[in-house]
């Protein structure tokens, strides 16, 4: 069965909208774990629009399952990760103007920088995942730069305007998953997954873990976080 990691960034988004100290993403992470999530994801962006340094420090101390620090490969954040020692990091492209992480990393275009970043993380005992589009070249490049995991971007599948488009995107994801598996990479997936489209992705057996944030937090407003996590977890089974 695919495992579930919950991204708690949007609890911090709500807090930052008021500039006060609640709701606290650290408390949210504990509730997600109690409801059955086996990992917590937090994206410390360079612009600190949601997660703050204090959040990731406290998450490191309190997360009992696995802390996955999502981050751009910028020097300031690399230093924070090396000191923090999360259980793993997921490298993503980061643009200041974007609403959320838009495309996957262009690994093939920055092999040197990513090889060196991955080797620094490896020396600190931190496995690295690369967030990539479902594309053969990106899978092969991820293997070449020494990644342990790839996280396959499910955003185009999630945003598909109709069934034909969604089927096409699903096939690309399934192919990328097979290629990554053949290359000896471990595989996660995520972005835009929700209560309608998750089960199909969860049926791809070589995927170890799904990373889901926005849909769970959106539902949590109405049904509570514990129930929202349990409902998405049921869809992973
Ligand atoms: N995986 C990565 C790499 C992401 O950047 C995000 C968004 O922060 C997610 C998964 C979760 O996406 P969503 O919030 O749409 O579930």
PDB file of N, CA, C and O in Angstrom, residues 1-4 202 205 207-209 233 236-237:
ATOM      1  N   UNK A   1       0.834  -1.206   0.000  1.00  0.00           N
ATOM      2  CA  UNK A   1       0.000   0.000   0.000  1.00  0.00           C
ATOM      3  C   UNK A   1       0.866   1.252   0.000  1.00  0.00           C
ATOM      4  O   UNK A   1       1.871   1.325   0.701  1.00  0.00           O
ATOM      5  N   UNK A   2       0.448   2.234  -0.787  1.00  0.00           N
ATOM      6  CA  UNK A   2       1.200   3.491  -0.818  1.00  0.00           C
ATOM      7  C   UNK A   2       1.045   4.202   0.542  1.00  0.00           C
ATOM      8  O   UNK A   2      -0.002   4.125   1.187  1.00  0.00           O
ATOM      9  N   UNK A   3       2.114   4.841   0.977  1.00  0.00           N
ATOM     10  CA  UNK A   3       2.094   5.545   2.262  1.00  0.00           C
ATOM     11  C   UNK A   3       1.671   6.998   2.038  1.00  0.00           C
ATOM     12  O   UNK A   3       1.795   7.522   0.929  1.00  0.00           O
ATOM     13  N   UNK A   4       1.228   7.620   3.129  1.00  0.00           N
ATOM     14  CA  UNK A   4       0.738   8.999   3.009  1.00  0.00           C
ATOM     15  C   UNK A   4       1.597   9.952   3.830  1.00  0.00           C
ATOM     16  O   UNK A   4       1.789   9.747   5.029  1.00  0.00           O
ATOM     17  N   UNK A 202      -2.649   6.081  -6.468  1.00  0.00           N
ATOM     18  CA  UNK A 202      -2.258   5.143  -5.401  1.00  0.00           C
ATOM     19  C   UNK A 202      -2.235   3.699  -5.895  1.00  0.00           C
ATOM     20  O   UNK A 202      -1.606   2.836  -5.282  1.00  0.00           O
ATOM     21  N   UNK A 205       1.726   0.534  -8.048  1.00  0.00           N
ATOM     22  CA  UNK A 205       2.323  -0.129  -6.886  1.00  0.00           C
ATOM     23  C   UNK A 205       3.756   0.253  -6.584  1.00  0.00           C
ATOM     24  O   UNK A 205       4.222   0.078  -5.461  1.00  0.00           O
ATOM     25  N   UNK A 207       4.948   3.168  -6.487  1.00  0.00           N
ATOM     26  CA  UNK A 207       5.030   4.434  -5.737  1.00  0.00           C
ATOM     27  C   UNK A 207       5.004   4.107  -4.248  1.00  0.00           C
ATOM     28  O   UNK A 207       4.119   3.410  -3.770  1.00  0.00           O
ATOM     29  N   UNK A 208       5.998   4.633  -3.526  1.00  0.00           N
ATOM     30  CA  UNK A 208       6.058   4.347  -2.080  1.00  0.00           C
ATOM     31  C   UNK A 208       5.179   5.294  -1.285  1.00  0.00           C
ATOM     32  O   UNK A 208       4.592   4.908  -0.287  1.00  0.00           O
ATOM     33  N   UNK A 209       5.147   6.566  -1.706  1.00  0.00           N
ATOM     34  CA  UNK A 209       4.508   7.560  -0.834  1.00  0.00           C
ATOM     35  C   UNK A 209       3.890   8.689  -1.660  1.00  0.00           C
ATOM     36  O   UNK A 209       4.472   9.128  -2.645  1.00  0.00           O
ATOM     37  N   UNK A 233      -6.398   8.912   3.605  1.00  0.00           N
ATOM     38  CA  UNK A 233      -5.654   7.672   3.869  1.00  0.00           C
ATOM     39  C   UNK A 233      -6.434   6.462   3.336  1.00  0.00           C
ATOM     40  O   UNK A 233      -5.862   5.550   2.752  1.00  0.00           O
ATOM     41  N   UNK A 236      -5.869   5.805  -0.196  1.00  0.00           N
ATOM     42  CA  UNK A 236      -4.540   5.274  -0.536  1.00  0.00           C
ATOM     43  C   UNK A 236      -4.521   3.760  -0.425  1.00  0.00           C
ATOM     44  O   UNK A 236      -3.585   3.114  -0.863  1.00  0.00           O
ATOM     45  N   UNK A 237      -5.541   3.192   0.179  1.00  0.00           N
ATOM     46  CA  UNK A 237      -5.530   1.745   0.438  1.00  0.00           C
ATOM     47  C   UNK A 237      -6.125   0.972  -0.725  1.00  0.00           C
ATOM     48  O   UNK A 237      -7.064   1.405  -1.331  1.00  0.00           O
TER      49      UNK A 237
END
